[in-house]
Amino acid sequence: MRRAPLRQLSRFPYRSPRQPLLQTPAQEFGQPNLADRPIVEGSRAKRLANGRAAAPANAPDVVQQAIWAANEIVGRPYVYGGGHASFVSRGYDCSGTISYALHGASLLKSPLDSGRFMRWGERGVGRWITVRTNPGHAYVDIAGLRLDTSAAEDPRGGKGPRWRPLRKSNSGYVARHPVGF
């Protein structure tokens, strides 16, 4: 007795052999997933519903890289000293968070603490990136969003690395920026 062949179940609808396959560009092995690199039109970053940020299309590549690097650690827990010994950590403190983002954009070779950020880069506010620092705390403004572990002036709250609205006042902080940005 001959058995009928089993019909293969598929989550894809039936396609006749005469219908061409739709071709979409494939992601190359080892290349970043474009879904992890969201972009928004214009010159200002946008906070997304998932807590990450979309980099502005008009921003330099370095700025986009900093945003996408920071997205990798958004939502991690606050850990005092986290990100100081190594860029890889289970959690991050304020300066460890900034160090991770700047390292992702090739702007920093080794992690810095908030005191050392007071002498990093150039003085003043940058066009795209501004590190706000004092001996006890630091955060960074990138393309119109604030990357900070403190929930100050953020109605959503939460500790640890998060994208937050810009602060109304930055008094008590020294402004530093990477050369050219």
mmCIF file with all atom_site columns, C-alpha atoms in Angstrom:
data_model
loop_
_atom_site.group_PDB
_atom_site.id
_atom_site.type_symbol
_atom_site.label_atom_id
_atom_site.label_alt_id
_atom_site.label_comp_id
_atom_site.label_asym_id
_atom_site.label_entity_id
_atom_site.label_seq_id
_atom_site.pdbx_PDB_ins_code
_atom_site.Cartn_x
_atom_site.Cartn_y
_atom_site.Cartn_z
_atom_site.occupancy
_atom_site.B_iso_or_equiv
_atom_site.pdbx_formal_charge
_atom_site.auth_seq_id
_atom_site.auth_comp_id
_atom_site.auth_asym_id
_atom_site.auth_atom_id
_atom_site.pdbx_PDB_model_num
ATOM 1   C CA . MET A 1 1   ? 0.000  0.000  0.000   1.00 0.00 ? 1   MET A CA 1
ATOM 2   C CA . ARG A 1 2   ? 1.382  3.317  -1.041  1.00 0.00 ? 2   ARG A CA 1
ATOM 3   C CA . ARG A 1 3   ? 1.023  6.319  1.267   1.00 0.00 ? 3   ARG A CA 1
ATOM 4   C CA . ALA A 1 4   ? 0.215  9.804  0.081   1.00 0.00 ? 4   ALA A CA 1
ATOM 5   C CA . PRO A 1 5   ? 3.045  12.278 0.655   1.00 0.00 ? 5   PRO A CA 1
ATOM 6   C CA . LEU A 1 6   ? 2.645  14.447 3.729   1.00 0.00 ? 6   LEU A CA 1
ATOM 7   C CA . ARG A 1 7   ? 1.805  18.039 2.940   1.00 0.00 ? 7   ARG A CA 1
ATOM 8   C CA . GLN A 1 8   ? 4.475  20.360 4.267   1.00 0.00 ? 8   GLN A CA 1
ATOM 9   C CA . LEU A 1 9   ? 3.023  22.982 6.545   1.00 0.00 ? 9   LEU A CA 1
ATOM 10  C CA . SER A 1 10  ? 4.349  26.457 6.131   1.00 0.00 ? 10  SER A CA 1
ATOM 11  C CA . ARG A 1 11  ? 3.520  29.819 7.621   1.00 0.00 ? 11  ARG A CA 1
ATOM 12  C CA . PHE A 1 12  ? 3.952  31.278 4.142   1.00 0.00 ? 12  PHE A CA 1
ATOM 13  C CA . PRO A 1 13  ? 1.111  31.224 1.627   1.00 0.00 ? 13  PRO A CA 1
ATOM 14  C CA . TYR A 1 14  ? 1.295  28.877 -1.300  1.00 0.00 ? 14  TYR A CA 1
ATOM 15  C CA . ARG A 1 15  ? 3.389  30.139 -4.200  1.00 0.00 ? 15  ARG A CA 1
ATOM 16  C CA . SER A 1 16  ? 3.139  28.723 -7.663  1.00 0.00 ? 16  SER A CA 1
ATOM 17  C CA . PRO A 1 17  ? 6.496  27.681 -9.152  1.00 0.00 ? 17  PRO A CA 1
ATOM 18  C CA . ARG A 1 18  ? 5.829  30.212 -11.910 1.00 0.00 ? 18  ARG A CA 1
ATOM 19  C CA . GLN A 1 19  ? 5.586  33.134 -9.475  1.00 0.00 ? 19  GLN A CA 1
ATOM 20  C CA . PRO A 1 20  ? 8.925  34.901 -8.957  1.00 0.00 ? 20  PRO A CA 1
ATOM 21  C CA . LEU A 1 21  ? 10.307 35.147 -5.458  1.00 0.00 ? 21  LEU A CA 1
ATOM 22  C CA . LEU A 1 22  ? 10.379 38.647 -4.074  1.00 0.00 ? 22  LEU A CA 1
ATOM 23  C CA . GLN A 1 23  ? 13.963 39.705 -3.660  1.00 0.00 ? 23  GLN A CA 1
ATOM 24  C CA . THR A 1 24  ? 14.940 41.949 -0.782  1.00 0.00 ? 24  THR A CA 1
ATOM 25  C CA . PRO A 1 25  ? 18.483 42.940 0.067   1.00 0.00 ? 25  PRO A CA 1
ATOM 26  C CA . ALA A 1 26  ? 19.928 40.460 2.530   1.00 0.00 ? 26  ALA A CA 1
ATOM 27  C CA . GLN A 1 27  ? 21.791 41.468 5.635   1.00 0.00 ? 27  GLN A CA 1
ATOM 28  C CA . GLU A 1 28  ? 25.440 40.556 5.237   1.00 0.00 ? 28  GLU A CA 1
ATOM 29  C CA . PHE A 1 29  ? 26.861 38.279 7.923   1.00 0.00 ? 29  PHE A CA 1
ATOM 30  C CA . GLY A 1 30  ? 28.634 40.311 10.588  1.00 0.00 ? 30  GLY A CA 1
ATOM 31  C CA . GLN A 1 31  ? 26.986 43.571 9.540   1.00 0.00 ? 31  GLN A CA 1
ATOM 32  C CA . PRO A 1 32  ? 24.778 45.500 11.966  1.00 0.00 ? 32  PRO A CA 1
ATOM 33  C CA . ASN A 1 33  ? 21.057 44.885 11.936  1.00 0.00 ? 33  ASN A CA 1
ATOM 34  C CA . LEU A 1 34  ? 19.428 47.995 10.469  1.00 0.00 ? 34  LEU A CA 1
ATOM 35  C CA . ALA A 1 35  ? 16.516 47.574 12.879  1.00 0.00 ? 35  ALA A CA 1
ATOM 36  C CA . ASP A 1 36  ? 18.987 48.388 15.669  1.00 0.00 ? 36  ASP A CA 1
ATOM 37  C CA . ARG A 1 37  ? 19.904 51.661 13.949  1.00 0.00 ? 37  ARG A CA 1
ATOM 38  C CA . PRO A 1 38  ? 16.710 53.712 13.755  1.00 0.00 ? 38  PRO A CA 1
ATOM 39  C CA . ILE A 1 39  ? 16.815 57.042 11.915  1.00 0.00 ? 39  ILE A CA 1
ATOM 40  C CA . VAL A 1 40  ? 14.419 59.978 12.026  1.00 0.00 ? 40  VAL A CA 1
ATOM 41  C CA . GLU A 1 41  ? 14.258 62.823 9.525   1.00 0.00 ? 41  GLU A CA 1
ATOM 42  C CA . GLY A 1 42  ? 15.817 66.144 10.472  1.00 0.00 ? 42  GLY A CA 1
ATOM 43  C CA . SER A 1 43  ? 18.507 67.255 12.895  1.00 0.00 ? 43  SER A CA 1
ATOM 44  C CA . ARG A 1 44  ? 17.059 66.182 16.255  1.00 0.00 ? 44  ARG A CA 1
ATOM 45  C CA . ALA A 1 45  ? 17.036 62.726 17.784  1.00 0.00 ? 45  ALA A CA 1
ATOM 46  C CA . LYS A 1 46  ? 13.683 61.281 18.835  1.00 0.00 ? 46  LYS A CA 1
ATOM 47  C CA . ARG A 1 47  ? 12.897 59.074 21.812  1.00 0.00 ? 47  ARG A CA 1
ATOM 48  C CA . LEU A 1 48  ? 11.036 55.970 20.675  1.00 0.00 ? 48  LEU A CA 1
ATOM 49  C CA . ALA A 1 49  ? 8.277  54.106 22.509  1.00 0.00 ? 49  ALA A CA 1
ATOM 50  C CA . ASN A 1 50  ? 10.732 51.313 23.435  1.00 0.00 ? 50  ASN A CA 1
ATOM 51  C CA . GLY A 1 51  ? 12.970 53.803 25.284  1.00 0.00 ? 51  GLY A CA 1
ATOM 52  C CA . ARG A 1 52  ? 15.669 53.871 22.644  1.00 0.00 ? 52  ARG A CA 1
ATOM 53  C CA . ALA A 1 53  ? 16.435 56.836 20.399  1.00 0.00 ? 53  ALA A CA 1
ATOM 54  C CA . ALA A 1 54  ? 16.320 57.327 16.645  1.00 0.00 ? 54  ALA A CA 1
ATOM 55  C CA . ALA A 1 55  ? 19.335 59.199 15.313  1.00 0.00 ? 55  ALA A CA 1
ATOM 56  C CA . PRO A 1 56  ? 18.699 62.236 13.128  1.00 0.00 ? 56  PRO A CA 1
ATOM 57  C CA . ALA A 1 57  ? 19.286 61.673 9.406   1.00 0.00 ? 57  ALA A CA 1
ATOM 58  C CA . ASN A 1 58  ? 21.085 65.038 9.110   1.00 0.00 ? 58  ASN A CA 1
ATOM 59  C CA . ALA A 1 59  ? 23.545 64.281 11.927  1.00 0.00 ? 59  ALA A CA 1
ATOM 60  C CA . PRO A 1 60  ? 27.165 63.335 11.234  1.00 0.00 ? 60  PRO A CA 1
ATOM 61  C CA . ASP A 1 61  ? 27.947 59.605 11.326  1.00 0.00 ? 61  ASP A CA 1
ATOM 62  C CA . VAL A 1 62  ? 29.797 60.017 14.649  1.00 0.00 ? 62  VAL A CA 1
ATOM 63  C CA . VAL A 1 63  ? 26.656 61.418 16.295  1.00 0.00 ? 63  VAL A CA 1
ATOM 64  C CA . GLN A 1 64  ? 24.510 58.600 14.922  1.00 0.00 ? 64  GLN A CA 1
ATOM 65  C CA . GLN A 1 65  ? 27.057 56.035 16.153  1.00 0.00 ? 65  GLN A CA 1
ATOM 66  C CA . ALA A 1 66  ? 26.978 57.541 19.678  1.00 0.00 ? 66  ALA A CA 1
ATOM 67  C CA . ILE A 1 67  ? 23.178 57.312 19.777  1.00 0.00 ? 67  ILE A CA 1
ATOM 68  C CA . TRP A 1 68  ? 23.093 53.739 18.509  1.00 0.00 ? 68  TRP A CA 1
ATOM 69  C CA . ALA A 1 69  ? 25.817 52.699 20.983  1.00 0.00 ? 69  ALA A CA 1
ATOM 70  C CA . ALA A 1 70  ? 23.872 54.259 23.873  1.00 0.00 ? 70  ALA A CA 1
ATOM 71  C CA . ASN A 1 71  ? 20.757 52.377 22.743  1.00 0.00 ? 71  ASN A CA 1
ATOM 72  C CA . GLU A 1 72  ? 22.616 49.129 23.488  1.00 0.00 ? 72  GLU A CA 1
ATOM 73  C CA . ILE A 1 73  ? 22.688 49.905 27.225  1.00 0.00 ? 73  ILE A CA 1
ATOM 74  C CA . VAL A 1 74  ? 19.416 51.822 27.651  1.00 0.00 ? 74  VAL A CA 1
ATOM 75  C CA . GLY A 1 75  ? 17.360 50.049 30.303  1.00 0.00 ? 75  GLY A CA 1
ATOM 76  C CA . ARG A 1 76  ? 20.330 48.442 32.039  1.00 0.00 ? 76  ARG A CA 1
ATOM 77  C CA . PRO A 1 77  ? 20.432 48.912 35.806  1.00 0.00 ? 77  PRO A CA 1
ATOM 78  C CA . TYR A 1 78  ? 22.266 51.689 37.596  1.00 0.00 ? 78  TYR A CA 1
ATOM 79  C CA . VAL A 1 79  ? 25.462 50.265 39.109  1.00 0.00 ? 79  VAL A CA 1
ATOM 80  C CA . TYR A 1 80  ? 27.825 52.580 40.976  1.00 0.00 ? 80  TYR A CA 1
ATOM 81  C CA . GLY A 1 81  ? 31.182 52.365 39.178  1.00 0.00 ? 81  GLY A CA 1
ATOM 82  C CA . GLY A 1 82  ? 29.597 50.408 36.309  1.00 0.00 ? 82  GLY A CA 1
ATOM 83  C CA . GLY A 1 83  ? 31.423 50.931 33.043  1.00 0.00 ? 83  GLY A CA 1
ATOM 84  C CA . HIS A 1 84  ? 34.603 52.263 34.692  1.00 0.00 ? 84  HIS A CA 1
ATOM 85  C CA . ALA A 1 85  ? 36.876 49.216 34.606  1.00 0.00 ? 85  ALA A CA 1
ATOM 86  C CA . SER A 1 86  ? 35.606 48.147 31.197  1.00 0.00 ? 86  SER A CA 1
ATOM 87  C CA . PHE A 1 87  ? 33.070 49.359 28.643  1.00 0.00 ? 87  PHE A CA 1
ATOM 88  C CA . VAL A 1 88  ? 31.302 46.027 29.123  1.00 0.00 ? 88  VAL A CA 1
ATOM 89  C CA . SER A 1 89  ? 29.354 45.880 32.388  1.00 0.00 ? 89  SER A CA 1
ATOM 90  C CA . ARG A 1 90  ? 26.127 44.427 33.792  1.00 0.00 ? 90  ARG A CA 1
ATOM 91  C CA . GLY A 1 91  ? 25.042 47.993 34.646  1.00 0.00 ? 91  GLY A CA 1
ATOM 92  C CA . TYR A 1 92  ? 26.318 51.554 34.343  1.00 0.00 ? 92  TYR A CA 1
ATOM 93  C CA . ASP A 1 93  ? 26.659 54.691 36.398  1.00 0.00 ? 93  ASP A CA 1
ATOM 94  C CA . CYS A 1 94  ? 26.488 58.201 34.955  1.00 0.00 ? 94  CYS A CA 1
ATOM 95  C CA . SER A 1 95  ? 30.011 58.500 33.575  1.00 0.00 ? 95  SER A CA 1
ATOM 96  C CA . GLY A 1 96  ? 30.120 54.842 32.542  1.00 0.00 ? 96  GLY A CA 1
ATOM 97  C CA . THR A 1 97  ? 27.025 55.517 30.424  1.00 0.00 ? 97  THR A CA 1
ATOM 98  C CA . ILE A 1 98  ? 28.628 58.528 28.736  1.00 0.00 ? 98  ILE A CA 1
ATOM 99  C CA . SER A 1 99  ? 31.872 56.621 28.230  1.00 0.00 ? 99  SER A CA 1
ATOM 100 C CA . TYR A 1 100 ? 30.022 53.767 26.515  1.00 0.00 ? 100 TYR A CA 1
ATOM 101 C CA . ALA A 1 101 ? 28.209 56.098 24.093  1.00 0.00 ? 101 ALA A CA 1
ATOM 102 C CA . LEU A 1 102 ? 31.352 58.089 23.226  1.00 0.00 ? 102 LEU A CA 1
ATOM 103 C CA . HIS A 1 103 ? 33.416 54.929 22.810  1.00 0.00 ? 103 HIS A CA 1
ATOM 104 C CA . GLY A 1 104 ? 30.777 53.567 20.413  1.00 0.00 ? 104 GLY A CA 1
ATOM 105 C CA . ALA A 1 105 ? 31.399 56.642 18.255  1.00 0.00 ? 105 ALA A CA 1
ATOM 106 C CA . SER A 1 106 ? 35.205 56.237 18.510  1.00 0.00 ? 106 SER A CA 1
ATOM 107 C CA . LEU A 1 107 ? 35.458 59.446 20.549  1.00 0.00 ? 107 LEU A CA 1
ATOM 108 C CA . LEU A 1 108 ? 36.887 57.829 23.689  1.00 0.00 ? 108 LEU A CA 1
ATOM 109 C CA . LYS A 1 109 ? 39.513 55.089 24.094  1.00 0.00 ? 109 LYS A CA 1
ATOM 110 C CA . SER A 1 110 ? 39.002 54.287 27.773  1.00 0.00 ? 110 SER A CA 1
ATOM 111 C CA . PRO A 1 111 ? 36.253 55.024 30.339  1.00 0.00 ? 111 PRO A CA 1
ATOM 112 C CA . LEU A 1 112 ? 36.364 58.275 32.331  1.00 0.00 ? 112 LEU A CA 1
ATOM 113 C CA . ASP A 1 113 ? 34.731 59.261 35.611  1.00 0.00 ? 113 ASP A CA 1
ATOM 114 C CA . SER A 1 114 ? 32.745 62.493 35.989  1.00 0.00 ? 114 SER A CA 1
ATOM 115 C CA . GLY A 1 115 ? 35.737 64.384 37.409  1.00 0.00 ? 115 GLY A CA 1
ATOM 116 C CA . ARG A 1 116 ? 37.931 63.460 34.446  1.00 0.00 ? 116 ARG A CA 1
ATOM 117 C CA . PHE A 1 117 ? 35.173 64.475 32.018  1.00 0.00 ? 117 PHE A CA 1
ATOM 118 C CA . MET A 1 118 ? 35.603 68.021 33.389  1.00 0.00 ? 118 MET A CA 1
ATOM 119 C CA . ARG A 1 119 ? 38.860 68.231 31.406  1.00 0.00 ? 119 ARG A CA 1
ATOM 120 C CA . TRP A 1 120 ? 37.866 66.097 28.413  1.00 0.00 ? 120 TRP A CA 1
ATOM 121 C CA . GLY A 1 121 ? 37.398 67.524 24.901  1.00 0.00 ? 121 GLY A CA 1
ATOM 122 C CA . GLU A 1 122 ? 36.885 71.246 24.422  1.00 0.00 ? 122 GLU A CA 1
ATOM 123 C CA . ARG A 1 123 ? 35.146 73.776 26.666  1.00 0.00 ? 123 ARG A CA 1
ATOM 124 C CA . GLY A 1 124 ? 31.615 74.865 26.005  1.00 0.00 ? 124 GLY A CA 1
ATOM 125 C CA . VAL A 1 125 ? 28.506 73.563 24.316  1.00 0.00 ? 125 VAL A CA 1
ATOM 126 C CA . GLY A 1 126 ? 28.948 71.451 21.201  1.00 0.00 ? 126 GLY A CA 1
ATOM 127 C CA . ARG A 1 127 ? 26.874 71.573 18.038  1.00 0.00 ? 127 ARG A CA 1
ATOM 128 C CA . TRP A 1 128 ? 25.769 67.916 18.407  1.00 0.00 ? 128 TRP A CA 1
ATOM 129 C CA . ILE A 1 129 ? 27.229 66.484 21.626  1.00 0.00 ? 129 ILE A CA 1
ATOM 130 C CA . THR A 1 130 ? 27.667 68.223 25.004  1.00 0.00 ? 130 THR A CA 1
ATOM 131 C CA . VAL A 1 131 ? 28.875 66.453 28.134  1.00 0.00 ? 131 VAL A CA 1
ATOM 132 C CA . ARG A 1 132 ? 27.526 68.148 31.290  1.00 0.00 ? 132 ARG A CA 1
ATOM 133 C CA . THR A 1 133 ? 29.695 67.276 34.258  1.00 0.00 ? 133 THR A CA 1
ATOM 134 C CA . ASN A 1 134 ? 30.703 68.150 37.813  1.00 0.00 ? 134 ASN A CA 1
ATOM 135 C CA . PRO A 1 135 ? 32.712 66.150 40.378  1.00 0.00 ? 135 PRO A CA 1
ATOM 136 C CA . GLY A 1 136 ? 29.653 64.128 41.437  1.00 0.00 ? 136 GLY A CA 1
ATOM 137 C CA . HIS A 1 137 ? 27.535 63.584 38.314  1.00 0.00 ? 137 HIS A CA 1
ATOM 138 C CA . ALA A 1 138 ? 27.594 63.742 34.526  1.00 0.00 ? 138 ALA A CA 1
ATOM 139 C CA . TYR A 1 139 ? 25.210 63.340 31.614  1.00 0.00 ? 139 TYR A CA 1
ATOM 140 C CA . VAL A 1 140 ? 25.375 64.010 27.893  1.00 0.00 ? 140 VAL A CA 1
ATOM 141 C CA . ASP A 1 141 ? 23.090 65.868 25.505  1.00 0.00 ? 141 ASP A CA 1
ATOM 142 C CA . ILE A 1 142 ? 23.172 64.338 22.016  1.00 0.00 ? 142 ILE A CA 1
ATOM 143 C CA . ALA A 1 143 ? 21.209 65.846 19.130  1.00 0.00 ? 143 ALA A CA 1
ATOM 144 C CA . GLY A 1 144 ? 18.448 67.191 21.363  1.00 0.00 ? 144 GLY A CA 1
ATOM 145 C CA . LEU A 1 145 ? 18.082 64.314 23.843  1.00 0.00 ? 145 LEU A CA 1
ATOM 146 C CA . ARG A 1 146 ? 19.715 63.765 27.226  1.00 0.00 ? 146 ARG A CA 1
ATOM 147 C CA . LEU A 1 147 ? 21.386 60.452 28.055  1.00 0.00 ? 147 LEU A CA 1
ATOM 148 C CA . ASP A 1 148 ? 21.388 60.267 31.843  1.00 0.00 ? 148 ASP A CA 1
ATOM 149 C CA . THR A 1 149 ? 21.132 57.831 34.740  1.00 0.00 ? 149 THR A CA 1
ATOM 150 C CA . SER A 1 150 ? 19.305 60.415 36.875  1.00 0.00 ? 150 SER A CA 1
ATOM 151 C CA . ALA A 1 151 ? 15.561 60.892 36.474  1.00 0.00 ? 151 ALA A CA 1
ATOM 152 C CA . ALA A 1 152 ? 15.796 64.635 37.204  1.00 0.00 ? 152 ALA A CA 1
ATOM 153 C CA . GLU A 1 153 ? 13.170 66.522 35.163  1.00 0.00 ? 153 GLU A CA 1
ATOM 154 C CA . ASP A 1 154 ? 12.002 63.282 33.528  1.00 0.00 ? 154 ASP A CA 1
ATOM 155 C CA . PRO A 1 155 ? 8.308  62.540 34.083  1.00 0.00 ? 155 PRO A CA 1
ATOM 156 C CA . ARG A 1 156 ? 8.866  58.867 33.203  1.00 0.00 ? 156 ARG A CA 1
ATOM 157 C CA . GLY A 1 157 ? 11.443 58.383 35.965  1.00 0.00 ? 157 GLY A CA 1
ATOM 158 C CA . GLY A 1 158 ? 13.589 55.278 36.229  1.00 0.00 ? 158 GLY A CA 1
ATOM 159 C CA . LYS A 1 159 ? 17.203 54.787 37.253  1.00 0.00 ? 159 LYS A CA 1
ATOM 160 C CA . GLY A 1 160 ? 20.000 53.704 35.005  1.00 0.00 ? 160 GLY A CA 1
ATOM 161 C CA . PRO A 1 161 ? 20.876 54.686 31.436  1.00 0.00 ? 161 PRO A CA 1
ATOM 162 C CA . ARG A 1 162 ? 17.850 56.269 29.762  1.00 0.00 ? 162 ARG A CA 1
ATOM 163 C CA . TRP A 1 163 ? 17.087 58.812 27.038  1.00 0.00 ? 163 TRP A CA 1
ATOM 164 C CA . ARG A 1 164 ? 15.414 61.756 28.707  1.00 0.00 ? 164 ARG A CA 1
ATOM 165 C CA . PRO A 1 165 ? 14.232 65.270 27.821  1.00 0.00 ? 165 PRO A CA 1
ATOM 166 C CA . LEU A 1 166 ? 16.815 68.055 27.963  1.00 0.00 ? 166 LEU A CA 1
ATOM 167 C CA . ARG A 1 167 ? 17.029 69.800 31.335  1.00 0.00 ? 167 ARG A CA 1
ATOM 168 C CA . LYS A 1 168 ? 15.643 73.310 31.686  1.00 0.00 ? 168 LYS A CA 1
ATOM 169 C CA . SER A 1 169 ? 18.755 74.399 33.562  1.00 0.00 ? 169 SER A CA 1
ATOM 170 C CA . ASN A 1 170 ? 22.259 72.960 33.484  1.00 0.00 ? 170 ASN A CA 1
ATOM 171 C CA . SER A 1 171 ? 23.601 75.164 36.292  1.00 0.00 ? 171 SER A CA 1
ATOM 172 C CA . GLY A 1 172 ? 26.265 73.514 38.406  1.00 0.00 ? 172 GLY A CA 1
ATOM 173 C CA . TYR A 1 173 ? 27.658 71.605 35.437  1.00 0.00 ? 173 TYR A CA 1
ATOM 174 C CA . VAL A 1 174 ? 30.657 72.276 33.216  1.00 0.00 ? 174 VAL A CA 1
ATOM 175 C CA . ALA A 1 175 ? 29.937 71.917 29.491  1.00 0.00 ? 175 ALA A CA 1
ATOM 176 C CA . ARG A 1 176 ? 32.481 69.997 27.370  1.00 0.00 ? 176 ARG A CA 1
ATOM 177 C CA . HIS A 1 177 ? 32.246 68.649 23.842  1.00 0.00 ? 177 HIS A CA 1
ATOM 178 C CA . PRO A 1 178 ? 34.263 66.530 21.424  1.00 0.00 ? 178 PRO A CA 1
ATOM 179 C CA . VAL A 1 179 ? 36.338 68.485 18.916  1.00 0.00 ? 179 VAL A CA 1
ATOM 180 C CA . GLY A 1 180 ? 34.192 69.297 15.887  1.00 0.00 ? 180 GLY A CA 1
ATOM 181 C CA . PHE A 1 181 ? 30.898 68.109 17.362  1.00 0.00 ? 181 PHE A CA 1
#
